[in-house]
Structure formats: structure tokens, C-alpha cells
């Protein structure tokens, strides 16, 4: 993984292929940058990255969305669509076929791991749903639905970290990437695909748990990072905080139409605004800029809310976040912007600048491109959203497009 940090450090374990911190996410950024600027050179950068992914994906073993083959599949599908190279979609189909084959069938249903959260098989299933639509292969959807029925029968709420050194083994996490909200998002998405009420019942169970443990003050809500040990620690970002949990409630609203779910999206958004960020640092919003747990992930939320609701305040706040984010960029050697951050909250002295999508400059750039697209109703363009983003792919509300 390329890293512009002169000290050569990285916030994450190097994953040369991954969507999280490697080439797959960077390919997506270059595809979007080309669409936004019209510069063919960015398409060639994306093409080179996609060809590398197509040549090397068989060296991977991890199947997950953010750290493994599902993310590579997403990048190759998008590259095939934009660049018109049939080989990319053929390789994406080969990955999807492999994922389906790797699913373990049992009396309880298909599974890929013991982790139903987005960081585990939840992300795999969202990728298969995307592939079924993009590649026109119903078997991918069928595999995801079968696995989803098994997850719908699991006890809700909660996902126990267990294997995470930074948390107690009995911690229950309500967040998105590794917790209840992400699993409920998956189940809501499956309800939208199938209309099967078993999915909606399970998704509602997860959402009810998140509501019960959240701190509500007036029109604002925040979510604990984990319970019972850290009820007062409220992350604001995508992975374990308000920006991710809001996606779950919006997906429920999108597929079910319950105004109460949209109300909770707004409560979580209000909680972020009332916290005083970006100008105020909190325990759940520290020196971090990236999509995963920082400012870029908040921009994605508020751009999505603008596209979904047309409320100008959401777009204005996204611009406030972006101004702060751009002001924190560094270009000390003339080689381009990078963002130095303490990616791990518990290691504030470990400051690095990465290039990947979820943890570095590619994802920060993508969030800024999505905000740019939101401000151009007269030249509306599609942006690339990952399978766990429920907001419109054209980030402009219909009212603005009609205007």
C-alpha cells in the first residue's frame, strides 16, 4: 500500500488489495475523480489498479467486504461498468462464484463465518446482493437470502467482540461495522429484496435494542460505543457511532416507510451537530479524518441526508465539515494532500497518513467528491456508494432536480 507518510508508518496492517486500506478503494476513488473532472489520466490510473486486482485476487483468502474479496469484487464491477473492459466483470463474477462455493451449508443455513456483522458475513451478503443485480445472476441473491434467514434466527440484540483486545469479552456493541446496527441494516436490506417479514421482525428487534440503550436529549440522540462498560462513550463516526447507526434507521425507513425510523435518523444527525464538531473535539470525535471513524464519514451521512430529504441544513453542515477537513490537510512536499490522524483513539501518539478508502486520502477524497456532486443539481452525476450506504446514488434531492 502506498503511503505518503515520510516516516513510512501506516495506521493499519498493510492490505494491498483491500477496500479498507488498499488498491480496491483507491480504484473506486480514481473512477469517481475521472467522472468529476473529465480527466482521462485518472481513468488510466483506475484501469491499472483494476488490472492488478484482476491479476492477483486469487492470492487472497479473506472473503469480507472491507478487508477481502467481496471488496475486490465491488471494485472490479465498478471498473468494468465505467471502463468497458469485459474482463473486469468476468473476474468479479468469478469472485462471486467462489464466495458462494465457500459458503458452508448446515441444518441452520449457509454461513461464511461466525460473525454476522458488517465486518464479517454481513458485508459478504451485501456484496452478493449487489453482484446479483449488477451481473444478473439470481444465485448470488439466493445465497445471501439463505444465509440471512439463519442470521434472522440468531438472538438479537448484540454482537460480542470477544476477539478484540481493546474491549471486554462480554461487551455488546450496538454500532455499525461490528455490531447490532450493521446486522439490522443487513436484515432490513433483505426485507426490501424479498418482502419476507422474518427479516423485518429481526431488523426491528435490533433497532429496538439500539433505541433502548441510546441517550436521548430533546431532539438529539447518541449511541454508546459498547455496553454495559462504556455507556458514556459516544462515537460519532461510521464504524461504531451515530453516522453508521443512522444508516440502519434510514434503511428501515427506506424499505418500511415508518416515519419513526426517519425521525431517529434526524435525532442522530442532530446529536452530531449539537456535539459541536468539527470545531470541538470529543472523546468520540478525536484527531481523526477518515471515512471509518472521522470527518469524511460524517460528510457522507449529511450529503446522503440532503439527497434523501432536501433539507438545506444538512448540505450546509456537510460543507462546514468539509471546510474543516480541507483545512487540516497537509502538502509539505508538494506531492499532494494527505491527512495526518490518530486512527486509533487509544493511541493518540500514533499519528500517520494513509491512502486507502476507509482510513485514508482516497475515502476522504471520495467524500469531498460526493459533496461536490450534491451542489450541482444542473449537472447531476452518479457517485459510487458502497453496498452498506442506503442513500441515493445521485446525491441531489428530486425537488432540486425539478428546479
mmCIF file with all atom_site columns, N, CA, C and O in Angstrom, residues 249-300:
data_model
loop_
_atom_site.group_PDB
_atom_site.id
_atom_site.type_symbol
_atom_site.label_atom_id
_atom_site.label_alt_id
_atom_site.label_comp_id
_atom_site.label_asym_id
_atom_site.label_entity_id
_atom_site.label_seq_id
_atom_site.pdbx_PDB_ins_code
_atom_site.Cartn_x
_atom_site.Cartn_y
_atom_site.Cartn_z
_atom_site.occupancy
_atom_site.B_iso_or_equiv
_atom_site.pdbx_formal_charge
_atom_site.auth_seq_id
_atom_site.auth_comp_id
_atom_site.auth_asym_id
_atom_site.auth_atom_id
_atom_site.pdbx_PDB_model_num
ATOM 1   N N  . UNK A 1 249 ? -31.163 3.067  10.514 1.00 0.00 ? 249 UNK A N  1
ATOM 2   C CA . UNK A 1 249 ? -32.515 3.604  10.630 1.00 0.00 ? 249 UNK A CA 1
ATOM 3   C C  . UNK A 1 249 ? -33.029 4.104  9.287  1.00 0.00 ? 249 UNK A C  1
ATOM 4   O O  . UNK A 1 249 ? -34.221 3.948  8.970  1.00 0.00 ? 249 UNK A O  1
ATOM 5   N N  . UNK A 1 250 ? -32.147 4.677  8.449  1.00 0.00 ? 250 UNK A N  1
ATOM 6   C CA . UNK A 1 250 ? -32.622 5.126  7.148  1.00 0.00 ? 250 UNK A CA 1
ATOM 7   C C  . UNK A 1 250 ? -32.988 3.950  6.264  1.00 0.00 ? 250 UNK A C  1
ATOM 8   O O  . UNK A 1 250 ? -33.978 4.005  5.515  1.00 0.00 ? 250 UNK A O  1
ATOM 9   N N  . UNK A 1 251 ? -32.245 2.861  6.327  1.00 0.00 ? 251 UNK A N  1
ATOM 10  C CA . UNK A 1 251 ? -32.595 1.686  5.541  1.00 0.00 ? 251 UNK A CA 1
ATOM 11  C C  . UNK A 1 251 ? -33.950 1.134  5.965  1.00 0.00 ? 251 UNK A C  1
ATOM 12  O O  . UNK A 1 251 ? -34.774 0.744  5.124  1.00 0.00 ? 251 UNK A O  1
ATOM 13  N N  . UNK A 1 252 ? -34.199 1.116  7.267  1.00 0.00 ? 252 UNK A N  1
ATOM 14  C CA . UNK A 1 252 ? -35.514 0.685  7.746  1.00 0.00 ? 252 UNK A CA 1
ATOM 15  C C  . UNK A 1 252 ? -36.614 1.594  7.196  1.00 0.00 ? 252 UNK A C  1
ATOM 16  O O  . UNK A 1 252 ? -37.673 1.117  6.769  1.00 0.00 ? 252 UNK A O  1
ATOM 17  N N  . UNK A 1 253 ? -36.366 2.887  7.210  1.00 0.00 ? 253 UNK A N  1
ATOM 18  C CA . UNK A 1 253 ? -37.350 3.822  6.657  1.00 0.00 ? 253 UNK A CA 1
ATOM 19  C C  . UNK A 1 253 ? -37.533 3.600  5.159  1.00 0.00 ? 253 UNK A C  1
ATOM 20  O O  . UNK A 1 253 ? -38.655 3.599  4.640  1.00 0.00 ? 253 UNK A O  1
ATOM 21  N N  . UNK A 1 254 ? -36.441 3.376  4.457  1.00 0.00 ? 254 UNK A N  1
ATOM 22  C CA . UNK A 1 254 ? -36.488 3.212  3.003  1.00 0.00 ? 254 UNK A CA 1
ATOM 23  C C  . UNK A 1 254 ? -37.324 2.009  2.594  1.00 0.00 ? 254 UNK A C  1
ATOM 24  O O  . UNK A 1 254 ? -38.101 2.074  1.642  1.00 0.00 ? 254 UNK A O  1
ATOM 25  N N  . UNK A 1 255 ? -37.179 0.904  3.320  1.00 0.00 ? 255 UNK A N  1
ATOM 26  C CA . UNK A 1 255 ? -37.884 -0.313 2.915  1.00 0.00 ? 255 UNK A CA 1
ATOM 27  C C  . UNK A 1 255 ? -39.232 -0.469 3.607  1.00 0.00 ? 255 UNK A C  1
ATOM 28  O O  . UNK A 1 255 ? -40.094 -1.200 3.105  1.00 0.00 ? 255 UNK A O  1
ATOM 29  N N  . UNK A 1 256 ? -39.416 0.200  4.744  1.00 0.00 ? 256 UNK A N  1
ATOM 30  C CA . UNK A 1 256 ? -40.655 0.023  5.504  1.00 0.00 ? 256 UNK A CA 1
ATOM 31  C C  . UNK A 1 256 ? -41.569 1.215  5.549  1.00 0.00 ? 256 UNK A C  1
ATOM 32  O O  . UNK A 1 256 ? -42.768 1.078  5.819  1.00 0.00 ? 256 UNK A O  1
ATOM 33  N N  . UNK A 1 257 ? -41.018 2.412  5.315  1.00 0.00 ? 257 UNK A N  1
ATOM 34  C CA . UNK A 1 257 ? -41.836 3.616  5.258  1.00 0.00 ? 257 UNK A CA 1
ATOM 35  C C  . UNK A 1 257 ? -42.306 4.150  6.594  1.00 0.00 ? 257 UNK A C  1
ATOM 36  O O  . UNK A 1 257 ? -43.190 5.019  6.625  1.00 0.00 ? 257 UNK A O  1
ATOM 37  N N  . UNK A 1 258 ? -41.747 3.698  7.707  1.00 0.00 ? 258 UNK A N  1
ATOM 38  C CA . UNK A 1 258 ? -42.163 4.153  9.031  1.00 0.00 ? 258 UNK A CA 1
ATOM 39  C C  . UNK A 1 258 ? -41.479 5.482  9.340  1.00 0.00 ? 258 UNK A C  1
ATOM 40  O O  . UNK A 1 258 ? -40.252 5.554  9.448  1.00 0.00 ? 258 UNK A O  1
ATOM 41  N N  . UNK A 1 259 ? -42.268 6.530  9.520  1.00 0.00 ? 259 UNK A N  1
ATOM 42  C CA . UNK A 1 259 ? -41.706 7.857  9.777  1.00 0.00 ? 259 UNK A CA 1
ATOM 43  C C  . UNK A 1 259 ? -40.906 7.892  11.075 1.00 0.00 ? 259 UNK A C  1
ATOM 44  O O  . UNK A 1 259 ? -40.017 8.728  11.237 1.00 0.00 ? 259 UNK A O  1
ATOM 45  N N  . UNK A 1 260 ? -41.193 6.987  12.011 1.00 0.00 ? 260 UNK A N  1
ATOM 46  C CA . UNK A 1 260 ? -40.432 6.933  13.249 1.00 0.00 ? 260 UNK A CA 1
ATOM 47  C C  . UNK A 1 260 ? -38.972 6.598  13.014 1.00 0.00 ? 260 UNK A C  1
ATOM 48  O O  . UNK A 1 260 ? -38.088 7.060  13.757 1.00 0.00 ? 260 UNK A O  1
ATOM 49  N N  . UNK A 1 261 ? -38.685 5.803  11.992 1.00 0.00 ? 261 UNK A N  1
ATOM 50  C CA . UNK A 1 261 ? -37.291 5.488  11.675 1.00 0.00 ? 261 UNK A CA 1
ATOM 51  C C  . UNK A 1 261 ? -36.573 6.710  11.127 1.00 0.00 ? 261 UNK A C  1
ATOM 52  O O  . UNK A 1 261 ? -35.416 6.978  11.483 1.00 0.00 ? 261 UNK A O  1
ATOM 53  N N  . UNK A 1 262 ? -37.230 7.468  10.267 1.00 0.00 ? 262 UNK A N  1
ATOM 54  C CA . UNK A 1 262 ? -36.625 8.700  9.756  1.00 0.00 ? 262 UNK A CA 1
ATOM 55  C C  . UNK A 1 262 ? -36.412 9.694  10.887 1.00 0.00 ? 262 UNK A C  1
ATOM 56  O O  . UNK A 1 262 ? -35.405 10.418 10.911 1.00 0.00 ? 262 UNK A O  1
ATOM 57  N N  . UNK A 1 263 ? -37.321 9.718  11.836 1.00 0.00 ? 263 UNK A N  1
ATOM 58  C CA . UNK A 1 263 ? -37.149 10.591 12.997 1.00 0.00 ? 263 UNK A CA 1
ATOM 59  C C  . UNK A 1 263 ? -35.864 10.247 13.746 1.00 0.00 ? 263 UNK A C  1
ATOM 60  O O  . UNK A 1 263 ? -35.142 11.137 14.205 1.00 0.00 ? 263 UNK A O  1
ATOM 61  N N  . UNK A 1 264 ? -35.559 8.954  13.847 1.00 0.00 ? 264 UNK A N  1
ATOM 62  C CA . UNK A 1 264 ? -34.340 8.565  14.539 1.00 0.00 ? 264 UNK A CA 1
ATOM 63  C C  . UNK A 1 264 ? -33.092 8.919  13.740 1.00 0.00 ? 264 UNK A C  1
ATOM 64  O O  . UNK A 1 264 ? -32.048 9.244  14.307 1.00 0.00 ? 264 UNK A O  1
ATOM 65  N N  . UNK A 1 265 ? -33.168 8.870  12.432 1.00 0.00 ? 265 UNK A N  1
ATOM 66  C CA . UNK A 1 265 ? -32.055 9.353  11.613 1.00 0.00 ? 265 UNK A CA 1
ATOM 67  C C  . UNK A 1 265 ? -31.777 10.816 11.939 1.00 0.00 ? 265 UNK A C  1
ATOM 68  O O  . UNK A 1 265 ? -30.633 11.230 12.158 1.00 0.00 ? 265 UNK A O  1
ATOM 69  N N  . UNK A 1 266 ? -32.855 11.600 11.990 1.00 0.00 ? 266 UNK A N  1
ATOM 70  C CA . UNK A 1 266 ? -32.702 13.021 12.275 1.00 0.00 ? 266 UNK A CA 1
ATOM 71  C C  . UNK A 1 266 ? -32.195 13.259 13.695 1.00 0.00 ? 266 UNK A C  1
ATOM 72  O O  . UNK A 1 266 ? -31.370 14.159 13.928 1.00 0.00 ? 266 UNK A O  1
ATOM 73  N N  . UNK A 1 267 ? -32.644 12.466 14.661 1.00 0.00 ? 267 UNK A N  1
ATOM 74  C CA . UNK A 1 267 ? -32.155 12.609 16.033 1.00 0.00 ? 267 UNK A CA 1
ATOM 75  C C  . UNK A 1 267 ? -30.649 12.383 16.108 1.00 0.00 ? 267 UNK A C  1
ATOM 76  O O  . UNK A 1 267 ? -29.923 13.108 16.785 1.00 0.00 ? 267 UNK A O  1
ATOM 77  N N  . UNK A 1 268 ? -30.184 11.354 15.438 1.00 0.00 ? 268 UNK A N  1
ATOM 78  C CA . UNK A 1 268 ? -28.754 11.063 15.441 1.00 0.00 ? 268 UNK A CA 1
ATOM 79  C C  . UNK A 1 268 ? -27.970 12.174 14.745 1.00 0.00 ? 268 UNK A C  1
ATOM 80  O O  . UNK A 1 268 ? -26.883 12.562 15.201 1.00 0.00 ? 268 UNK A O  1
ATOM 81  N N  . UNK A 1 269 ? -28.497 12.694 13.635 1.00 0.00 ? 269 UNK A N  1
ATOM 82  C CA . UNK A 1 269 ? -27.842 13.799 12.949 1.00 0.00 ? 269 UNK A CA 1
ATOM 83  C C  . UNK A 1 269 ? -27.796 15.042 13.839 1.00 0.00 ? 269 UNK A C  1
ATOM 84  O O  . UNK A 1 269 ? -26.770 15.729 13.929 1.00 0.00 ? 269 UNK A O  1
ATOM 85  N N  . UNK A 1 270 ? -28.900 15.334 14.523 1.00 0.00 ? 270 UNK A N  1
ATOM 86  C CA . UNK A 1 270 ? -28.930 16.478 15.434 1.00 0.00 ? 270 UNK A CA 1
ATOM 87  C C  . UNK A 1 270 ? -27.923 16.300 16.561 1.00 0.00 ? 270 UNK A C  1
ATOM 88  O O  . UNK A 1 270 ? -27.285 17.265 17.002 1.00 0.00 ? 270 UNK A O  1
ATOM 89  N N  . UNK A 1 271 ? -27.784 15.072 17.043 1.00 0.00 ? 271 UNK A N  1
ATOM 90  C CA . UNK A 1 271 ? -26.816 14.813 18.099 1.00 0.00 ? 271 UNK A CA 1
ATOM 91  C C  . UNK A 1 271 ? -25.398 15.129 17.664 1.00 0.00 ? 271 UNK A C  1
ATOM 92  O O  . UNK A 1 271 ? -24.589 15.647 18.448 1.00 0.00 ? 271 UNK A O  1
ATOM 93  N N  . UNK A 1 272 ? -25.074 14.822 16.410 1.00 0.00 ? 272 UNK A N  1
ATOM 94  C CA . UNK A 1 272 ? -23.748 15.147 15.883 1.00 0.00 ? 272 UNK A CA 1
ATOM 95  C C  . UNK A 1 272 ? -23.550 16.660 15.844 1.00 0.00 ? 272 UNK A C  1
ATOM 96  O O  . UNK A 1 272 ? -22.531 17.190 16.295 1.00 0.00 ? 272 UNK A O  1
ATOM 97  N N  . UNK A 1 273 ? -24.547 17.365 15.312 1.00 0.00 ? 273 UNK A N  1
ATOM 98  C CA . UNK A 1 273 ? -24.432 18.822 15.190 1.00 0.00 ? 273 UNK A CA 1
ATOM 99  C C  . UNK A 1 273 ? -24.300 19.468 16.566 1.00 0.00 ? 273 UNK A C  1
ATOM 100 O O  . UNK A 1 273 ? -23.436 20.333 16.792 1.00 0.00 ? 273 UNK A O  1
ATOM 101 N N  . UNK A 1 274 ? -25.134 19.044 17.508 1.00 0.00 ? 274 UNK A N  1
ATOM 102 C CA . UNK A 1 274 ? -25.141 19.652 18.841 1.00 0.00 ? 274 UNK A CA 1
ATOM 103 C C  . UNK A 1 274 ? -23.876 19.337 19.631 1.00 0.00 ? 274 UNK A C  1
ATOM 104 O O  . UNK A 1 274 ? -23.563 20.033 20.601 1.00 0.00 ? 274 UNK A O  1
ATOM 105 N N  . UNK A 1 275 ? -23.140 18.327 19.225 1.00 0.00 ? 275 UNK A N  1
ATOM 106 C CA . UNK A 1 275 ? -21.900 17.990 19.931 1.00 0.00 ? 275 UNK A CA 1
ATOM 107 C C  . UNK A 1 275 ? -20.826 19.060 19.751 1.00 0.00 ? 275 UNK A C  1
ATOM 108 O O  . UNK A 1 275 ? -19.851 19.100 20.500 1.00 0.00 ? 275 UNK A O  1
ATOM 109 N N  . UNK A 1 276 ? -20.988 19.908 18.736 1.00 0.00 ? 276 UNK A N  1
ATOM 110 C CA . UNK A 1 276 ? -20.029 20.971 18.484 1.00 0.00 ? 276 UNK A CA 1
ATOM 111 C C  . UNK A 1 276 ? -18.948 20.642 17.486 1.00 0.00 ? 276 UNK A C  1
ATOM 112 O O  . UNK A 1 276 ? -18.090 21.486 17.202 1.00 0.00 ? 276 UNK A O  1
ATOM 113 N N  . UNK A 1 277 ? -18.958 19.433 16.938 1.00 0.00 ? 277 UNK A N  1
ATOM 114 C CA . UNK A 1 277 ? -17.948 19.098 15.937 1.00 0.00 ? 277 UNK A CA 1
ATOM 115 C C  . UNK A 1 277 ? -18.321 19.782 14.614 1.00 0.00 ? 277 UNK A C  1
ATOM 116 O O  . UNK A 1 277 ? -19.510 20.039 14.378 1.00 0.00 ? 277 UNK A O  1
ATOM 117 N N  . UNK A 1 278 ? -17.346 20.128 13.788 1.00 0.00 ? 278 UNK A N  1
ATOM 118 C CA . UNK A 1 278 ? -15.954 19.687 13.815 1.00 0.00 ? 278 UNK A CA 1
ATOM 119 C C  . UNK A 1 278 ? -15.015 20.565 14.647 1.00 0.00 ? 278 UNK A C  1
ATOM 120 O O  . UNK A 1 278 ? -13.850 20.232 14.813 1.00 0.00 ? 278 UNK A O  1
ATOM 121 N N  . UNK A 1 279 ? -15.509 21.692 15.135 1.00 0.00 ? 279 UNK A N  1
ATOM 122 C CA . UNK A 1 279 ? -14.616 22.628 15.812 1.00 0.00 ? 279 UNK A CA 1
ATOM 123 C C  . UNK A 1 279 ? -14.287 22.183 17.237 1.00 0.00 ? 279 UNK A C  1
ATOM 124 O O  . UNK A 1 279 ? -13.311 22.649 17.808 1.00 0.00 ? 279 UNK A O  1
ATOM 125 N N  . UNK A 1 280 ? -15.065 21.293 17.763 1.00 0.00 ? 280 UNK A N  1
ATOM 126 C CA . UNK A 1 280 ? -14.823 20.785 19.118 1.00 0.00 ? 280 UNK A CA 1
ATOM 127 C C  . UNK A 1 280 ? -14.450 19.316 19.048 1.00 0.00 ? 280 UNK A C  1
ATOM 128 O O  . UNK A 1 280 ? -15.112 18.532 18.365 1.00 0.00 ? 280 UNK A O  1
ATOM 129 N N  . UNK A 1 281 ? -13.413 18.934 19.714 1.00 0.00 ? 281 UNK A N  1
ATOM 130 C CA . UNK A 1 281 ? -13.023 17.533 19.806 1.00 0.00 ? 281 UNK A CA 1
ATOM 131 C C  . UNK A 1 281 ? -13.709 16.907 21.018 1.00 0.00 ? 281 UNK A C  1
ATOM 132 O O  . UNK A 1 281 ? -13.742 17.502 22.095 1.00 0.00 ? 281 UNK A O  1
ATOM 133 N N  . UNK A 1 282 ? -14.260 15.720 20.835 1.00 0.00 ? 282 UNK A N  1
ATOM 134 C CA . UNK A 1 282 ? -14.880 14.983 21.926 1.00 0.00 ? 282 UNK A CA 1
ATOM 135 C C  . UNK A 1 282 ? -14.184 13.630 22.046 1.00 0.00 ? 282 UNK A C  1
ATOM 136 O O  . UNK A 1 282 ? -13.367 13.258 21.202 1.00 0.00 ? 282 UNK A O  1
ATOM 137 N N  . UNK A 1 283 ? -14.533 12.883 23.067 1.00 0.00 ? 283 UNK A N  1
ATOM 138 C CA . UNK A 1 283 ? -13.926 11.564 23.224 1.00 0.00 ? 283 UNK A CA 1
ATOM 139 C C  . UNK A 1 283 ? -14.275 10.648 22.059 1.00 0.00 ? 283 UNK A C  1
ATOM 140 O O  . UNK A 1 283 ? -13.504 9.764  21.701 1.00 0.00 ? 283 UNK A O  1
ATOM 141 N N  . UNK A 1 284 ? -15.438 10.860 21.467 1.00 0.00 ? 284 UNK A N  1
ATOM 142 C CA . UNK A 1 284 ? -15.854 10.043 20.324 1.00 0.00 ? 284 UNK A CA 1
ATOM 143 C C  . UNK A 1 284 ? -15.585 10.676 18.980 1.00 0.00 ? 284 UNK A C  1
ATOM 144 O O  . UNK A 1 284 ? -15.996 10.148 17.941 1.00 0.00 ? 284 UNK A O  1
ATOM 145 N N  . UNK A 1 285 ? -14.900 11.826 18.971 1.00 0.00 ? 285 UNK A N  1
ATOM 146 C CA . UNK A 1 285 ? -14.514 12.507 17.728 1.00 0.00 ? 285 UNK A CA 1
ATOM 147 C C  . UNK A 1 285 ? -13.177 13.173 17.990 1.00 0.00 ? 285 UNK A C  1
ATOM 148 O O  . UNK A 1 285 ? -13.083 14.323 18.362 1.00 0.00 ? 285 UNK A O  1
ATOM 149 N N  . UNK A 1 286 ? -12.129 12.401 17.818 1.00 0.00 ? 286 UNK A N  1
ATOM 150 C CA . UNK A 1 286 ? -10.794 12.834 18.198 1.00 0.00 ? 286 UNK A CA 1
ATOM 151 C C  . UNK A 1 286 ? -10.042 13.300 16.952 1.00 0.00 ? 286 UNK A C  1
ATOM 152 O O  . UNK A 1 286 ? -10.661 13.766 15.987 1.00 0.00 ? 286 UNK A O  1
ATOM 153 N N  . UNK A 1 287 ? -8.757  13.202 16.947 1.00 0.00 ? 287 UNK A N  1
ATOM 154 C CA . UNK A 1 287 ? -7.947  13.628 15.812 1.00 0.00 ? 287 UNK A CA 1
ATOM 155 C C  . UNK A 1 287 ? -8.009  12.573 14.714 1.00 0.00 ? 287 UNK A C  1
ATOM 156 O O  . UNK A 1 287 ? -7.070  11.827 14.477 1.00 0.00 ? 287 UNK A O  1
ATOM 157 N N  . UNK A 1 288 ? -9.144  12.527 14.022 1.00 0.00 ? 288 UNK A N  1
ATOM 158 C CA . UNK A 1 288 ? -9.343  11.507 13.000 1.00 0.00 ? 288 UNK A CA 1
ATOM 159 C C  . UNK A 1 288 ? -10.185 12.095 11.874 1.00 0.00 ? 288 UNK A C  1
ATOM 160 O O  . UNK A 1 288 ? -11.174 12.776 12.112 1.00 0.00 ? 288 UNK A O  1
ATOM 161 N N  . UNK A 1 289 ? -9.745  11.860 10.632 1.00 0.00 ? 289 UNK A N  1
ATOM 162 C CA . UNK A 1 289 ? -10.353 12.494 9.469  1.00 0.00 ? 289 UNK A CA 1
ATOM 163 C C  . UNK A 1 289 ? -11.049 11.518 8.528  1.00 0.00 ? 289 UNK A C  1
ATOM 164 O O  . UNK A 1 289 ? -11.819 11.935 7.672  1.00 0.00 ? 289 UNK A O  1
ATOM 165 N N  . UNK A 1 290 ? -10.836 10.230 8.664  1.00 0.00 ? 290 UNK A N  1
ATOM 166 C CA . UNK A 1 290 ? -11.154 9.252  7.625  1.00 0.00 ? 290 UNK A CA 1
ATOM 167 C C  . UNK A 1 290 ? -12.631 8.872  7.573  1.00 0.00 ? 290 UNK A C  1
ATOM 168 O O  . UNK A 1 290 ? -13.441 9.290  8.393  1.00 0.00 ? 290 UNK A O  1
ATOM 169 N N  . UNK A 1 291 ? -12.963 8.048  6.583  1.00 0.00 ? 291 UNK A N  1
ATOM 170 C CA . UNK A 1 291 ? -14.329 7.553  6.420  1.00 0.00 ? 291 UNK A CA 1
ATOM 171 C C  . UNK A 1 291 ? -14.761 6.676  7.590  1.00 0.00 ? 291 UNK A C  1
ATOM 172 O O  . UNK A 1 291 ? -15.906 6.711  8.010  1.00 0.00 ? 291 UNK A O  1
ATOM 173 N N  . UNK A 1 292 ? -13.855 5.873  8.129  1.00 0.00 ? 292 UNK A N  1
ATOM 174 C CA . UNK A 1 292 ? -14.242 4.875  9.119  1.00 0.00 ? 292 UNK A CA 1
ATOM 175 C C  . UNK A 1 292 ? -14.796 5.513  10.383 1.00 0.00 ? 292 UNK A C  1
ATOM 176 O O  . UNK A 1 292 ? -15.894 5.183  10.824 1.00 0.00 ? 292 UNK A O  1
ATOM 177 N N  . UNK A 1 293 ? -14.037 6.405  10.981 1.00 0.00 ? 293 UNK A N  1
ATOM 178 C CA . UNK A 1 293 ? -14.456 6.936  12.278 1.00 0.00 ? 293 UNK A CA 1
ATOM 179 C C  . UNK A 1 293 ? -14.297 8.436  12.378 1.00 0.00 ? 293 UNK A C  1
ATOM 180 O O  . UNK A 1 293 ? -14.364 8.988  13.479 1.00 0.00 ? 293 UNK A O  1
ATOM 181 N N  . UNK A 1 294 ? -14.104 9.129  11.248 1.00 0.00 ? 294 UNK A N  1
ATOM 182 C CA . UNK A 1 294 ? -13.822 10.547 11.296 1.00 0.00 ? 294 UNK A CA 1
ATOM 183 C C  . UNK A 1 294 ? -14.718 11.417 10.446 1.00 0.00 ? 294 UNK A C  1
ATOM 184 O O  . UNK A 1 294 ? -15.849 11.051 10.095 1.00 0.00 ? 294 UNK A O  1
ATOM 185 N N  . UNK A 1 295 ? -14.184 12.574 10.073 1.00 0.00 ? 295 UNK A N  1
ATOM 186 C CA . UNK A 1 295 ? -14.960 13.626 9.425  1.00 0.00 ? 295 UNK A CA 1
ATOM 187 C C  . UNK A 1 295 ? -15.538 13.192 8.080  1.00 0.00 ? 295 UNK A C  1
ATOM 188 O O  . UNK A 1 295 ? -16.678 13.543 7.745  1.00 0.00 ? 295 UNK A O  1
ATOM 189 N N  . UNK A 1 296 ? -14.778 12.447 7.293  1.00 0.00 ? 296 UNK A N  1
ATOM 190 C CA . UNK A 1 296 ? -15.273 12.041 5.975  1.00 0.00 ? 296 UNK A CA 1
ATOM 191 C C  . UNK A 1 296 ? -16.539 11.191 6.086  1.00 0.00 ? 296 UNK A C  1
ATOM 192 O O  . UNK A 1 296 ? -17.457 11.319 5.271  1.00 0.00 ? 296 UNK A O  1
ATOM 193 N N  . UNK A 1 297 ? -16.599 10.329 7.097  1.00 0.00 ? 297 UNK A N  1
ATOM 194 C CA . UNK A 1 297 ? -17.808 9.532  7.298  1.00 0.00 ? 297 UNK A CA 1
ATOM 195 C C  . UNK A 1 297 ? -19.001 10.380 7.668  1.00 0.00 ? 297 UNK A C  1
ATOM 196 O O  . UNK A 1 297 ? -20.151 10.072 7.297  1.00 0.00 ? 297 UNK A O  1
ATOM 197 N N  . UNK A 1 298 ? -18.778 11.477 8.406  1.00 0.00 ? 298 UNK A N  1
ATOM 198 C CA . UNK A 1 298 ? -19.874 12.395 8.736  1.00 0.00 ? 298 UNK A CA 1
ATOM 199 C C  . UNK A 1 298 ? -20.348 13.137 7.491  1.00 0.00 ? 298 UNK A C  1
ATOM 200 O O  . UNK A 1 298 ? -21.551 13.361 7.303  1.00 0.00 ? 298 UNK A O  1
ATOM 201 N N  . UNK A 1 299 ? -19.408 13.526 6.627  1.00 0.00 ? 299 UNK A N  1
ATOM 202 C CA . UNK A 1 299 ? -19.803 14.174 5.377  1.00 0.00 ? 299 UNK A CA 1
ATOM 203 C C  . UNK A 1 299 ? -20.701 13.255 4.560  1.00 0.00 ? 299 UNK A C  1
ATOM 204 O O  . UNK A 1 299 ? -21.727 13.688 4.006  1.00 0.00 ? 299 UNK A O  1
ATOM 205 N N  . UNK A 1 300 ? -20.350 11.973 4.484  1.00 0.00 ? 300 UNK A N  1
ATOM 206 C CA . UNK A 1 300 ? -21.181 11.012 3.745  1.00 0.00 ? 300 UNK A CA 1
ATOM 207 C C  . UNK A 1 300 ? -22.608 10.991 4.298  1.00 0.00 ? 300 UNK A C  1
ATOM 208 O O  . UNK A 1 300 ? -23.584 10.942 3.543  1.00 0.00 ? 300 UNK A O  1
#
